[in-house]
DNA sequence: CAGTGGTCTAGACCACTGC
DNA sequence: CAGTGGTCTAGACCACTGC
């Protein structure tokens, strides 16, 4: 058993189980824990770190749900031997791109604020005579168009203007306005580009696009945003990690 | 507060937290709990059901992770008001289709068992000179082709034959052989069909297809299966529910 | 201020696996 | 059989929210 050398800082504002989960995750990623390797038992790890077993287990639960660890009753816990892929988070494309060190550019090709069309009203479960923002944006990275995004946002939000949308992600602007998106339903499919889409995205008409329709709700459970995004299939995929329940 | 009327059976082999989670989920789906409605507090619900708070919380955790409930510290827990969509599970397409009451038909268009190509060997992290099954299947539902699936499966498994693959899902056959797939990494994208694919799937060449590449590992953490699937974009999408961590 | 969810403790009993 | 993870109890203290 190599020295895993986990530590926790009991004075940190970061919860203990988060500290432990991060520590194990780091050990997996830098190879101190090899793929397929067995971990010490929950009880042993808890004792080493002077944590209660539920706290230790809470840490390992996170990693099991992420698909990094596999547990078997009566046997033990080990690192997954198969390929490990980071799954999509609930973040905006903008955050994903900046997070991976690239610089996205955004062009707002359409912006309006007015009465919601019946279908949008229905999707966002808005009361009659509600207003929504309707925004179409073209996002590029490294000068290459990547995505054409059409969104509807409920309510009246001071921080949403075309100028701000050109330098921020939509989710970042909403966070700035005190709106915290917590749950999103996404549906991912495929289509072929028509002439207009192809022109904007810099591809041949008829080439493949990934489609994503999403509706996102805030921490009050209210639907806030819905949209349909198109991505160039040659430069974008959605990655998901699934764990059997 | 309407009568939620949850019950638990302490003699059932089903864990208490599962019973509670199923009960709340049922109440949401049949409308006894309306969208956006506040639940009683964890402590109150635990007391009503004579459960400890951790057990109650474990039940609610499941529903929060599924995107059905939203919690806010200092405030309470409520049903999500936005649209609720069932997310993809780690099941085979076959199970998904039979689970929703449809009858899939499978045609095995290619089947072999032999040495693994270097790329497959690498993806499945197989030792040198390993053998794999290589299977290509065309799946239809209601007489309409839906999916063209190419898979590689590690090892030697008595239950895998072309005849059995025509009447069972791959994951079902693996389960029958004692192999329990627990974690899968999937990458979802788009492409356009070439002439051969279009012919098999019954679409016009150049029409949009959803692509899915997947590698799945068993409960020992070993990579067992990898594959590339193509779906007709006009009849298939992947649904995901994301929850902010 | 009272009430909520977030975190944590220190146990218990059990089913299951591998020897 | 000893060891593992799965489930469950009965609390504790805290940060945060809305009044």
Short mmCIF file of C-alpha atoms (C1' of nucleotides) in Angstrom, two decimals:
data_model
loop_
_atom_site.label_atom_id
_atom_site.label_comp_id
_atom_site.label_asym_id
_atom_site.label_seq_id
_atom_site.Cartn_x
_atom_site.Cartn_y
_atom_site.Cartn_z
CA UNK A 1 0.00 0.00 0.00
CA UNK A 2 1.73 3.23 -1.09
CA UNK A 3 1.65 6.31 1.05
CA UNK A 4 -1.60 7.97 0.16
CA UNK A 5 -0.77 10.63 2.70
CA UNK A 6 -4.16 12.29 2.94
CA UNK A 7 -4.51 15.22 5.28
CA UNK A 8 -7.40 17.27 6.49
CA UNK A 9 -7.41 20.77 7.91
CA UNK A 10 -10.02 21.02 10.61
CA UNK A 11 -9.82 24.82 10.63
CA UNK A 12 -10.57 25.15 6.94
CA UNK A 13 -14.04 26.35 5.93
CA UNK A 14 -13.98 23.55 3.34
CA UNK A 15 -16.00 20.60 4.67
CA UNK A 16 -13.94 17.61 5.75
CA UNK A 17 -15.60 15.25 3.28
CA UNK A 18 -14.79 17.63 0.43
CA UNK A 19 -11.17 17.82 1.51
CA UNK A 20 -10.92 14.04 1.58
CA UNK A 21 -12.68 13.64 -1.76
CA UNK A 22 -10.36 16.18 -3.38
CA UNK A 23 -7.37 14.45 -1.84
CA UNK A 24 -8.30 11.05 -3.21
CA UNK A 25 -9.17 12.54 -6.58
CA UNK A 26 -5.77 14.24 -6.73
CA UNK A 27 -4.06 10.96 -5.77
CA UNK A 28 -5.85 9.21 -8.63
CA UNK A 29 -4.97 11.88 -11.16
CA UNK A 30 -1.29 12.10 -10.25
CA UNK A 31 -0.91 8.33 -10.09
CA UNK A 32 -0.36 7.84 -6.34
CA UNK A 33 -3.46 5.70 -6.61
CA UNK A 34 -3.16 3.53 -9.70
CA UNK A 35 -6.09 2.45 -11.80
CA UNK A 36 -7.61 -0.69 -10.43
CA UNK A 37 -5.85 -0.31 -7.08
CA UNK A 38 -7.65 -1.23 -3.88
CA UNK A 39 -8.12 1.45 -1.24
CA UNK A 40 -7.98 0.79 2.46
CA UNK A 41 -11.35 0.09 4.01
CA UNK A 42 -13.68 2.92 4.98
CA UNK A 43 -13.11 2.17 8.63
CA UNK A 44 -9.33 2.13 8.29
CA UNK A 45 -9.24 5.37 6.30
CA UNK A 46 -11.60 7.03 8.75
CA UNK A 47 -9.39 5.97 11.65
CA UNK A 48 -6.22 7.20 9.94
CA UNK A 49 -7.74 10.61 9.29
CA UNK A 50 -9.52 10.66 12.65
CA UNK A 51 -12.87 11.06 10.96
CA UNK A 52 -16.12 9.29 11.65
CA UNK A 53 -17.07 6.62 9.17
CA UNK A 54 -20.11 8.51 7.79
CA UNK A 55 -17.87 11.47 6.91
CA UNK A 56 -15.34 9.19 5.23
CA UNK A 57 -18.14 7.48 3.39
CA UNK A 58 -19.61 10.78 2.25
CA UNK A 59 -16.26 11.62 0.66
CA UNK A 60 -16.06 8.28 -1.13
CA UNK A 61 -19.69 8.55 -2.24
CA UNK A 62 -18.83 11.63 -4.27
CA UNK A 63 -16.10 9.78 -6.10
CA UNK A 64 -18.28 6.74 -6.71
CA UNK A 65 -20.91 9.00 -8.23
CA UNK A 66 -18.27 10.62 -10.43
CA UNK A 67 -17.26 7.19 -11.65
CA UNK A 68 -13.75 7.34 -10.16
CA UNK A 69 -14.23 4.61 -7.54
CA UNK A 70 -16.11 1.32 -7.56
CA UNK A 71 -17.35 -0.30 -4.36
CA UNK A 72 -18.28 -3.94 -3.80
CA UNK A 73 -19.87 -5.13 -0.61
CA UNK A 74 -17.82 -7.67 1.28
CA UNK A 75 -14.81 -6.92 -0.90
CA UNK A 76 -13.69 -3.33 -0.88
CA UNK A 77 -13.27 -0.17 -2.89
CA UNK A 78 -10.95 0.34 -5.80
CA UNK A 79 -10.08 2.88 -8.43
CA UNK A 80 -11.85 2.30 -11.74
CA UNK A 81 -9.51 0.61 -14.20
CA UNK A 82 -11.35 1.73 -17.28
CA UNK A 83 -11.04 5.10 -18.94
CA UNK A 84 -11.91 8.09 -16.81
CA UNK A 85 -13.53 11.00 -18.57
CA UNK A 86 -14.64 14.27 -17.04
CA UNK A 87 -18.36 14.61 -17.47
CA UNK A 88 -20.30 17.72 -18.40
CA UNK A 89 -21.09 19.95 -15.49
CA UNK A 90 -23.90 22.39 -15.22
CA UNK A 91 -21.80 25.26 -16.53
CA UNK A 92 -22.12 27.41 -19.58
CA UNK A 93 -20.07 26.75 -22.68
CA UNK A 94 -18.34 30.03 -21.88
CA UNK A 95 -17.17 28.76 -18.49
CA UNK A 96 -16.09 25.46 -20.02
CA UNK A 97 -13.95 27.22 -22.60
CA UNK A 98 -12.34 29.73 -20.26
CA UNK A 99 -11.85 26.95 -17.71
CA UNK A 100 -9.83 24.98 -20.25
CA UNK A 101 -7.67 28.01 -21.01
CA UNK A 102 -9.22 29.06 -24.30
CA UNK A 103 -10.59 32.50 -25.10
CA UNK A 104 -14.12 32.48 -26.44
CA UNK A 105 -15.50 35.37 -28.47
CA UNK A 106 -19.20 36.07 -28.60
CA UNK A 107 -21.18 37.98 -31.19
CA UNK A 108 -24.74 38.89 -30.28
CA UNK A 109 -26.63 38.65 -33.56
CA UNK A 110 -30.08 39.33 -32.13
CA UNK A 111 -31.37 40.78 -28.86
CA UNK A 112 -34.86 41.70 -27.75
CA UNK A 113 -37.02 41.91 -24.64
CA UNK A 114 -40.74 41.46 -25.00
CA UNK A 115 -43.82 39.29 -24.50
CA UNK A 116 -43.17 35.57 -24.38
CA UNK A 117 -44.43 33.44 -27.26
CA UNK A 118 -46.93 30.79 -26.10
CA UNK A 119 -44.46 27.96 -26.45
CA UNK A 120 -41.79 29.72 -24.39
CA UNK A 121 -44.39 30.75 -21.82
CA UNK A 122 -45.35 27.10 -21.56
CA UNK A 123 -41.80 25.77 -21.33
CA UNK A 124 -40.81 28.26 -18.64
CA UNK A 125 -44.22 27.97 -16.93
CA UNK A 126 -44.67 31.74 -16.99
CA UNK A 127 -47.84 33.56 -16.02
CA UNK A 128 -49.73 35.29 -18.86
CA UNK A 129 -48.27 38.54 -20.22
CA UNK A 130 -44.76 37.72 -19.00
CA UNK A 131 -41.78 39.17 -20.77
CA UNK A 132 -38.64 37.33 -21.79
CA UNK A 133 -35.30 38.15 -23.31
CA UNK A 134 -34.63 36.55 -26.66
CA UNK A 135 -30.96 36.34 -27.53
CA UNK A 136 -29.09 34.79 -30.43
CA UNK A 137 -25.34 34.52 -30.08
CA UNK A 138 -22.54 33.14 -32.20
CA UNK A 139 -19.63 31.84 -30.17
CA UNK A 140 -16.15 31.35 -31.62
CA UNK A 141 -12.90 30.15 -30.18
CA UNK A 142 -9.56 30.93 -31.77
CA UNK A 143 -11.34 32.71 -34.62
CA UNK A 144 -13.31 29.56 -35.51
CA UNK A 145 -17.09 29.61 -35.04
CA UNK A 146 -18.15 26.83 -32.69
CA UNK A 147 -21.73 27.34 -31.64
CA UNK A 148 -24.91 29.17 -32.55
CA UNK A 149 -27.06 29.71 -29.46
CA UNK A 150 -30.65 30.89 -29.17
CA UNK A 151 -31.93 31.53 -25.67
CA UNK A 152 -34.99 32.85 -23.86
CA UNK A 153 -34.61 34.18 -20.31
CA UNK A 154 -37.54 34.89 -18.01
CA UNK A 155 -38.08 38.13 -16.17
CA UNK A 156 -36.36 41.49 -16.17
CA UNK A 157 -32.70 41.39 -15.30
CA UNK A 158 -30.67 44.62 -15.25
CA UNK A 159 -27.40 42.86 -16.02
CA UNK A 160 -28.49 41.50 -19.39
CA UNK A 161 -27.48 43.71 -22.28
CA UNK A 162 -25.96 42.92 -25.67
CA UNK A 163 -22.70 44.59 -24.68
CA UNK A 164 -22.34 42.53 -21.51
CA UNK A 165 -23.27 39.34 -23.35
CA UNK A 166 -20.36 39.89 -25.73
CA UNK A 167 -17.81 39.65 -22.91
CA UNK A 168 -19.52 37.32 -20.42
CA UNK A 169 -21.25 33.98 -20.38
CA UNK A 170 -25.00 34.01 -19.89
CA UNK A 171 -24.71 31.99 -16.69
CA UNK A 172 -22.10 34.38 -15.33
CA UNK A 173 -24.40 37.34 -15.93
CA UNK A 174 -27.27 35.55 -14.23
CA UNK A 175 -25.07 34.71 -11.24
CA UNK A 176 -24.14 38.38 -11.05
CA UNK A 177 -27.84 39.20 -10.90
CA UNK A 178 -28.27 36.83 -7.95
CA UNK A 179 -29.74 34.02 -10.03
CA UNK A 180 -28.14 30.68 -9.35
CA UNK A 181 -29.00 27.96 -11.86
CA UNK A 182 -29.15 24.64 -10.11
CA UNK A 183 -30.93 22.08 -12.30
CA UNK A 184 -30.97 21.72 -16.06
CA UNK A 185 -32.71 19.26 -18.35
CA UNK A 186 -30.86 18.80 -21.59
CA UNK A 187 -31.70 16.89 -24.71
CA UNK A 188 -28.85 16.21 -27.12
CA UNK A 189 -29.35 15.24 -30.74
CA UNK A 190 -28.12 15.88 -34.24
CA UNK A 191 -29.17 17.75 -37.35
CA UNK A 192 -27.71 19.00 -40.61
CA UNK A 193 -27.02 22.67 -41.16
CA UNK A 194 -29.12 24.81 -43.46
CA UNK A 195 -27.58 27.56 -45.56
CA UNK A 196 -27.91 30.30 -42.93
CA UNK A 197 -26.50 28.19 -40.07
CA UNK A 198 -23.69 26.94 -42.29
CA UNK A 199 -22.77 30.48 -43.23
CA UNK A 200 -22.60 31.64 -39.62
CA UNK A 201 -20.74 28.56 -38.40
CA UNK A 202 -18.33 28.48 -41.34
CA UNK A 203 -19.20 25.00 -42.54
CA UNK A 204 -20.62 23.51 -45.72
CA UNK A 205 -24.44 23.46 -45.86
CA UNK A 206 -25.64 19.97 -44.98
CA UNK A 207 -22.77 19.25 -42.60
CA UNK A 208 -23.50 17.66 -39.22
CA UNK A 209 -24.37 19.73 -36.14
CA UNK A 210 -24.86 18.65 -32.55
CA UNK A 211 -28.10 20.07 -31.14
CA UNK A 212 -28.77 20.76 -27.49
CA UNK A 213 -32.05 21.90 -26.03
CA UNK A 214 -31.97 22.91 -22.42
CA UNK A 215 -34.23 24.32 -19.74
CA UNK A 216 -32.57 25.43 -16.50
CA UNK A 217 -34.08 26.27 -13.11
CA UNK A 218 -32.73 28.33 -10.23
CA UNK A 219 -32.42 27.44 -6.56
CA UNK A 220 -36.08 28.34 -6.06
CA UNK A 221 -36.92 25.64 -8.56
CA UNK A 222 -38.30 28.15 -11.07
CA UNK A 223 -37.52 27.71 -14.74
CA UNK A 224 -35.37 30.67 -15.74
CA UNK A 225 -33.81 29.92 -19.07
CA UNK A 226 -34.48 27.78 -22.09
CA UNK A 227 -32.65 27.56 -25.36
CA UNK A 228 -31.55 25.64 -28.37
CA UNK A 229 -27.88 25.48 -29.23
CA UNK A 230 -26.16 24.21 -32.37
CA UNK A 231 -22.53 23.05 -32.31
CA UNK A 232 -20.21 22.15 -35.14
CA UNK A 233 -19.96 18.38 -34.95
CA UNK A 234 -16.32 18.44 -36.05
CA UNK A 235 -15.27 20.32 -32.91
CA UNK A 236 -17.74 19.47 -30.18
CA UNK A 237 -19.03 16.45 -28.27
CA UNK A 238 -20.90 16.04 -24.97
CA UNK A 239 -19.16 13.79 -22.50
CA UNK A 240 -21.13 11.98 -19.82
CA UNK A 241 -20.12 9.55 -17.13
CA UNK A 242 -22.89 7.22 -16.02
CA UNK A 243 -22.89 5.16 -12.85
CA UNK A 244 -25.29 2.32 -12.22
CA UNK A 245 -27.68 3.23 -9.45
CA UNK B 1 -50.00 21.13 3.33
CA UNK B 2 -51.78 18.25 1.53
CA UNK B 3 -51.64 14.75 2.86
CA UNK B 4 -48.41 13.37 1.49
CA UNK B 5 -49.18 10.18 3.36
CA UNK B 6 -45.81 8.52 3.09
CA UNK B 7 -45.40 5.11 4.63
CA UNK B 8 -42.48 2.83 5.20
CA UNK B 9 -42.44 -0.90 5.71
CA UNK B 10 -39.76 -1.82 8.19
CA UNK B 11 -39.97 -5.50 7.29
CA UNK B 12 -39.32 -4.90 3.61
CA UNK B 13 -35.89 -5.81 2.24
CA UNK B 14 -36.00 -2.46 0.41
CA UNK B 15 -33.94 0.09 2.37
CA UNK B 16 -35.96 2.72 4.20
CA UNK B 17 -34.36 5.60 2.35
CA UNK B 18 -35.27 3.99 -0.98
CA UNK B 19 -38.84 3.52 0.12
CA UNK B 20 -39.08 7.16 1.13
CA UNK B 21 -37.42 8.39 -2.06
CA UNK B 22 -39.79 6.30 -4.18
CA UNK B 23 -42.74 7.59 -2.17
CA UNK B 24 -41.82 11.23 -2.69
CA UNK B 25 -41.07 10.61 -6.36
CA UNK B 26 -44.47 8.99 -6.81
CA UNK B 27 -46.13 11.93 -5.04
CA UNK B 28 -44.43 14.33 -7.44
CA UNK B 29 -45.39 12.36 -10.50
CA UNK B 30 -49.04 11.92 -9.58
CA UNK B 31 -49.42 15.52 -8.49
CA UNK B 32 -49.85 15.08 -4.71
CA UNK B 33 -46.75 17.23 -4.53
CA UNK B 34 -47.13 20.10 -6.98
CA UNK B 35 -44.25 21.65 -8.85
CA UNK B 36 -42.67 24.37 -6.79
CA UNK B 37 -44.34 23.18 -3.61
CA UNK B 38 -42.44 23.29 -0.32
CA UNK B 39 -41.91 20.05 1.56
CA UNK B 40 -41.95 19.78 5.32
CA UNK B 41 -38.53 20.10 6.89
CA UNK B 42 -36.19 17.13 7.07
CA UNK B 43 -36.65 16.96 10.81
CA UNK B 44 -40.45 17.07 10.60
CA UNK B 45 -40.59 14.41 7.89
CA UNK B 46 -38.17 12.21 9.80
CA UNK B 47 -40.30 12.50 12.92
CA UNK B 48 -43.52 11.72 11.04
CA UNK B 49 -42.03 8.58 9.53
CA UNK B 50 -40.16 7.71 12.74
CA UNK B 51 -36.86 7.76 10.90
CA UNK B 52 -33.59 9.32 11.90
CA UNK B 53 -32.68 12.53 10.14
CA UNK B 54 -29.70 11.03 8.23
CA UNK B 55 -31.97 8.38 6.73
CA UNK B 56 -34.53 11.00 5.73
CA UNK B 57 -31.79 13.11 4.28
CA UNK B 58 -30.37 10.21 2.31
CA UNK B 59 -33.76 9.76 0.68
CA UNK B 60 -34.00 13.44 -0.24
CA UNK B 61 -30.41 13.47 -1.47
CA UNK B 62 -31.34 10.98 -4.17
CA UNK B 63 -34.11 13.20 -5.41
CA UNK B 64 -31.95 16.31 -5.33
CA UNK B 65 -29.36 14.50 -7.43
CA UNK B 66 -32.09 13.47 -9.87
CA UNK B 67 -33.11 17.08 -10.18
CA UNK B 68 -36.58 16.56 -8.67
CA UNK B 69 -36.01 18.55 -5.47
CA UNK B 70 -34.11 21.75 -4.75
CA UNK B 71 -32.76 22.55 -1.28
CA UNK B 72 -31.81 25.93 0.12
CA UNK B 73 -30.11 26.30 3.47
CA UNK B 74 -32.10 28.31 5.97
CA UNK B 75 -35.17 28.12 3.77
CA UNK B 76 -36.32 24.62 2.93
CA UNK B 77 -36.81 22.05 0.23
CA UNK B 78 -39.21 22.26 -2.66
CA UNK B 79 -40.16 20.43 -5.81
CA UNK B 80 -38.50 21.81 -8.92
CA UNK B 81 -40.91 24.04 -10.81
CA UNK B 82 -39.18 23.70 -14.14
CA UNK B 83 -39.56 20.82 -16.54
CA UNK B 84 -38.64 17.42 -15.21
CA UNK B 85 -37.11 15.02 -17.67
CA UNK B 86 -35.97 11.48 -17.00
CA UNK B 87 -32.25 11.28 -17.62
CA UNK B 88 -30.37 8.51 -19.34
CA UNK B 89 -29.45 5.65 -17.07
CA UNK B 90 -26.64 3.23 -17.51
CA UNK B 91 -28.82 0.76 -19.39
CA UNK B 92 -28.64 -0.59 -22.87
CA UNK B 93 -30.82 0.78 -25.63
CA UNK B 94 -32.51 -2.61 -25.59
CA UNK B 95 -33.55 -2.21 -21.94
CA UNK B 96 -34.67 1.36 -22.58
CA UNK B 97 -36.92 0.26 -25.42
CA UNK B 98 -38.43 -2.75 -23.68
CA UNK B 99 -38.80 -0.67 -20.52
CA UNK B 100 -40.93 1.83 -22.41
CA UNK B 101 -43.11 -0.93 -23.80
CA UNK B 102 -41.71 -1.15 -27.31
CA UNK B 103 -40.39 -4.28 -28.98
CA UNK B 104 -36.91 -3.92 -30.41
CA UNK B 105 -35.64 -6.23 -33.13
CA UNK B 106 -31.94 -6.86 -33.58
CA UNK B 107 -30.10 -8.08 -36.63
CA UNK B 108 -26.49 -9.17 -36.12
CA UNK B 109 -24.74 -8.15 -39.33
CA UNK B 110 -21.24 -9.13 -38.25
CA UNK B 111 -19.83 -11.31 -35.47
CA UNK B 112 -16.29 -12.46 -34.75
CA UNK B 113 -14.02 -13.41 -31.87
CA UNK B 114 -10.33 -12.86 -32.26
CA UNK B 115 -7.22 -10.88 -31.36
CA UNK B 116 -7.84 -7.30 -30.32
CA UNK B 117 -6.69 -4.52 -32.64
CA UNK B 118 -4.12 -2.24 -30.99
CA UNK B 119 -6.58 0.60 -30.54
CA UNK B 120 -9.18 -1.62 -28.87
CA UNK B 121 -6.49 -3.23 -26.74
CA UNK B 122 -5.50 0.26 -25.63
CA UNK B 123 -9.04 1.48 -24.93
CA UNK B 124 -9.94 -1.59 -22.89
CA UNK B 125 -6.46 -1.72 -21.30
CA UNK B 126 -6.06 -5.35 -22.28
CA UNK B 127 -2.85 -7.36 -21.89
CA UNK B 128 -1.09 -8.34 -25.15
CA UNK B 129 -2.60 -11.17 -27.19
CA UNK B 130 -6.06 -10.68 -25.68
CA UNK B 131 -9.12 -11.66 -27.64
CA UNK B 132 -12.27 -9.64 -28.06
CA UNK B 133 -15.67 -10.09 -29.60
CA UNK B 134 -16.46 -7.73 -32.44
CA UNK B 135 -20.16 -7.33 -33.09
CA UNK B 136 -22.14 -5.13 -35.45
CA UNK B 137 -25.86 -4.96 -34.89
CA UNK B 138 -28.74 -3.13 -36.50
CA UNK B 139 -31.57 -2.39 -34.11
CA UNK B 140 -35.09 -1.57 -35.24
CA UNK B 141 -38.28 -0.78 -33.43
CA UNK B 142 -41.68 -1.16 -35.03
CA UNK B 143 -40.01 -2.18 -38.28
CA UNK B 144 -38.08 1.09 -38.47
CA UNK B 145 -34.28 0.95 -38.19
CA UNK B 146 -33.10 3.09 -35.28
CA UNK B 147 -29.49 2.34 -34.52
CA UNK B 148 -26.35 0.81 -35.98
CA UNK B 149 -24.10 -0.44 -33.20
CA UNK B 150 -20.52 -1.64 -33.35
CA UNK B 151 -19.09 -3.09 -30.15
CA UNK B 152 -15.98 -4.80 -28.84
CA UNK B 153 -16.22 -6.94 -25.71
CA UNK B 154 -13.21 -8.18 -23.77
CA UNK B 155 -12.61 -11.79 -22.77
CA UNK B 156 -14.36 -15.05 -23.53
CA UNK B 157 -17.99 -15.19 -22.52
CA UNK B 158 -20.02 -18.34 -23.18
CA UNK B 159 -23.31 -16.44 -23.36
CA UNK B 160 -22.34 -14.31 -26.35
CA UNK B 161 -23.48 -15.76 -29.65
CA UNK B 162 -25.12 -14.18 -32.68
CA UNK B 163 -28.34 -16.06 -31.99
CA UNK B 164 -28.57 -14.82 -28.39
CA UNK B 165 -27.70 -11.27 -29.44
CA UNK B 166 -30.71 -11.25 -31.76
CA UNK B 167 -33.12 -11.70 -28.88
CA UNK B 168 -31.31 -10.03 -25.96
CA UNK B 169 -29.58 -6.79 -25.19
CA UNK B 170 -25.79 -6.93 -24.88
CA UNK B 171 -25.94 -5.74 -21.28
CA UNK B 172 -28.50 -8.39 -20.42
CA UNK B 173 -26.26 -11.12 -21.83
CA UNK B 174 -23.32 -9.79 -19.87
CA UNK B 175 -25.41 -9.70 -16.69
CA UNK B 176 -26.35 -13.31 -17.34
CA UNK B 177 -22.63 -14.12 -17.54
CA UNK B 178 -22.09 -12.52 -14.12
CA UNK B 179 -20.68 -9.28 -15.51
CA UNK B 180 -22.24 -6.22 -13.98
CA UNK B 181 -21.46 -2.97 -15.79
CA UNK B 182 -21.22 -0.17 -13.30
CA UNK B 183 -19.52 2.84 -14.86
CA UNK B 184 -19.62 4.11 -18.43
CA UNK B 185 -17.95 7.04 -20.12
CA UNK B 186 -19.92 8.27 -23.07
CA UNK B 187 -19.19 10.86 -25.69
CA UNK B 188 -22.12 12.10 -27.74
CA UNK B 189 -21.78 13.92 -31.05
CA UNK B 190 -23.15 14.12 -34.56
CA UNK B 191 -22.25 13.07 -38.05
CA UNK B 192 -23.85 12.64 -41.47
CA UNK B 193 -24.58 9.20 -42.86
CA UNK B 194 -22.59 7.69 -45.69
CA UNK B 195 -24.23 5.51 -48.32
CA UNK B 196 -23.81 2.22 -46.43
CA UNK B 197 -25.08 3.59 -43.11
CA UNK B 198 -27.98 5.31 -44.84
CA UNK B 199 -28.95 2.08 -46.56
CA UNK B 200 -28.97 0.12 -43.33
CA UNK B 201 -30.76 2.79 -41.33
CA UNK B 202 -33.29 3.56 -44.05
CA UNK B 203 -32.46 7.23 -44.43
CA UNK B 204 -31.16 9.45 -47.20
CA UNK B 205 -27.35 9.55 -47.49
CA UNK B 206 -26.10 12.73 -45.85
CA UNK B 207 -28.85 12.84 -43.24
CA UNK B 208 -27.98 13.57 -39.61
CA UNK B 209 -27.00 10.83 -37.17
CA UNK B 210 -26.35 11.01 -33.44
CA UNK B 211 -23.06 9.31 -32.55
CA UNK B 212 -22.26 7.77 -29.21
CA UNK B 213 -18.92 6.33 -28.21
CA UNK B 214 -18.86 4.48 -24.92
CA UNK B 215 -16.52 2.47 -22.75
CA UNK B 216 -18.04 0.61 -19.81
CA UNK B 217 -16.41 -1.02 -16.78
CA UNK B 218 -17.66 -3.73 -14.44
CA UNK B 219 -17.82 -3.74 -10.66
CA UNK B 220 -14.17 -4.73 -10.52
CA UNK B 221 -13.40 -1.50 -12.31
CA UNK B 222 -12.14 -3.33 -15.42
CA UNK B 223 -13.05 -2.01 -18.84
CA UNK B 224 -15.26 -4.65 -20.45
CA UNK B 225 -16.95 -3.13 -23.44
CA UNK B 226 -16.38 -0.31 -25.87
CA UNK B 227 -18.34 0.69 -28.90
CA UNK B 228 -19.56 3.25 -31.34
CA UNK B 229 -23.26 3.61 -31.99
CA UNK B 230 -25.09 5.59 -34.66
CA UNK B 231 -28.70 6.67 -34.17
CA UNK B 232 -31.12 8.20 -36.61
CA UNK B 233 -31.35 11.83 -35.51
CA UNK B 234 -35.02 12.01 -36.42
CA UNK B 235 -35.97 9.43 -33.82
CA UNK B 236 -33.39 9.60 -31.05
CA UNK B 237 -31.98 12.09 -28.54
CA UNK B 238 -29.99 11.70 -25.33
CA UNK B 239 -31.62 13.29 -22.30
CA UNK B 240 -29.54 14.41 -19.36
CA UNK B 241 -30.44 16.12 -16.12
CA UNK B 242 -27.61 18.12 -14.59
CA UNK B 243 -27.49 19.38 -11.02
CA UNK B 244 -25.04 21.98 -9.80
CA UNK B 245 -22.54 20.43 -7.44
"C1'" DC C 1 -35.43 35.35 16.80
"C1'" DA C 2 -36.99 30.52 15.39
"C1'" DG C 3 -36.50 27.45 11.72
"C1'" DT C 4 -33.97 25.51 7.92
"C1'" DG C 5 -30.51 22.68 5.64
"C1'" DG C 6 -25.07 21.54 5.97
"C1'" DT C 7 -21.85 19.04 8.42
"C1'" DC C 8 -20.12 15.80 11.76
"C1'" DT C 9 -19.76 12.25 15.55
"C1'" DA C 10 -19.69 7.50 17.48
"C1'" DG C 11 -21.53 4.10 17.43
"C1'" DA C 12 -24.93 -0.31 15.87
"C1'" DC C 13 -26.40 -4.51 13.17
"C1'" DC C 14 -26.45 -6.66 8.91
"C1'" DA C 15 -25.48 -9.14 4.17
"C1'" DC C 16 -22.10 -10.46 1.63
"C1'" DT C 17 -17.47 -12.09 -0.11
"C1'" DG C 18 -13.16 -14.72 0.14
"C1'" DC C 19 -10.55 -17.75 2.67
"C1'" DC D 1 -14.22 -17.12 9.98
"C1'" DA D 2 -12.65 -12.10 9.78
"C1'" DG D 3 -13.25 -8.20 6.93
"C1'" DT D 4 -15.91 -5.41 3.80
"C1'" DG D 5 -19.41 -2.12 2.38
"C1'" DG D 6 -24.84 -1.09 3.13
"C1'" DT D 7 -28.00 0.70 6.21
"C1'" DC D 8 -29.61 3.01 10.30
"C1'" DT D 9 -29.84 5.51 14.86
"C1'" DA D 10 -29.84 9.62 17.91
"C1'" DG D 11 -28.00 12.95 18.62
"C1'" DA D 12 -24.62 17.64 18.10
"C1'" DC D 13 -23.22 22.38 16.48
"C1'" DC D 14 -23.28 25.54 12.87
"C1'" DA D 15 -24.38 29.08 8.91
"C1'" DC D 16 -27.87 30.97 6.86
"C1'" DT D 17 -32.57 32.86 5.96
"C1'" DG D 18 -36.78 35.42 6.74
"C1'" DC D 19 -39.33 37.76 9.99
#
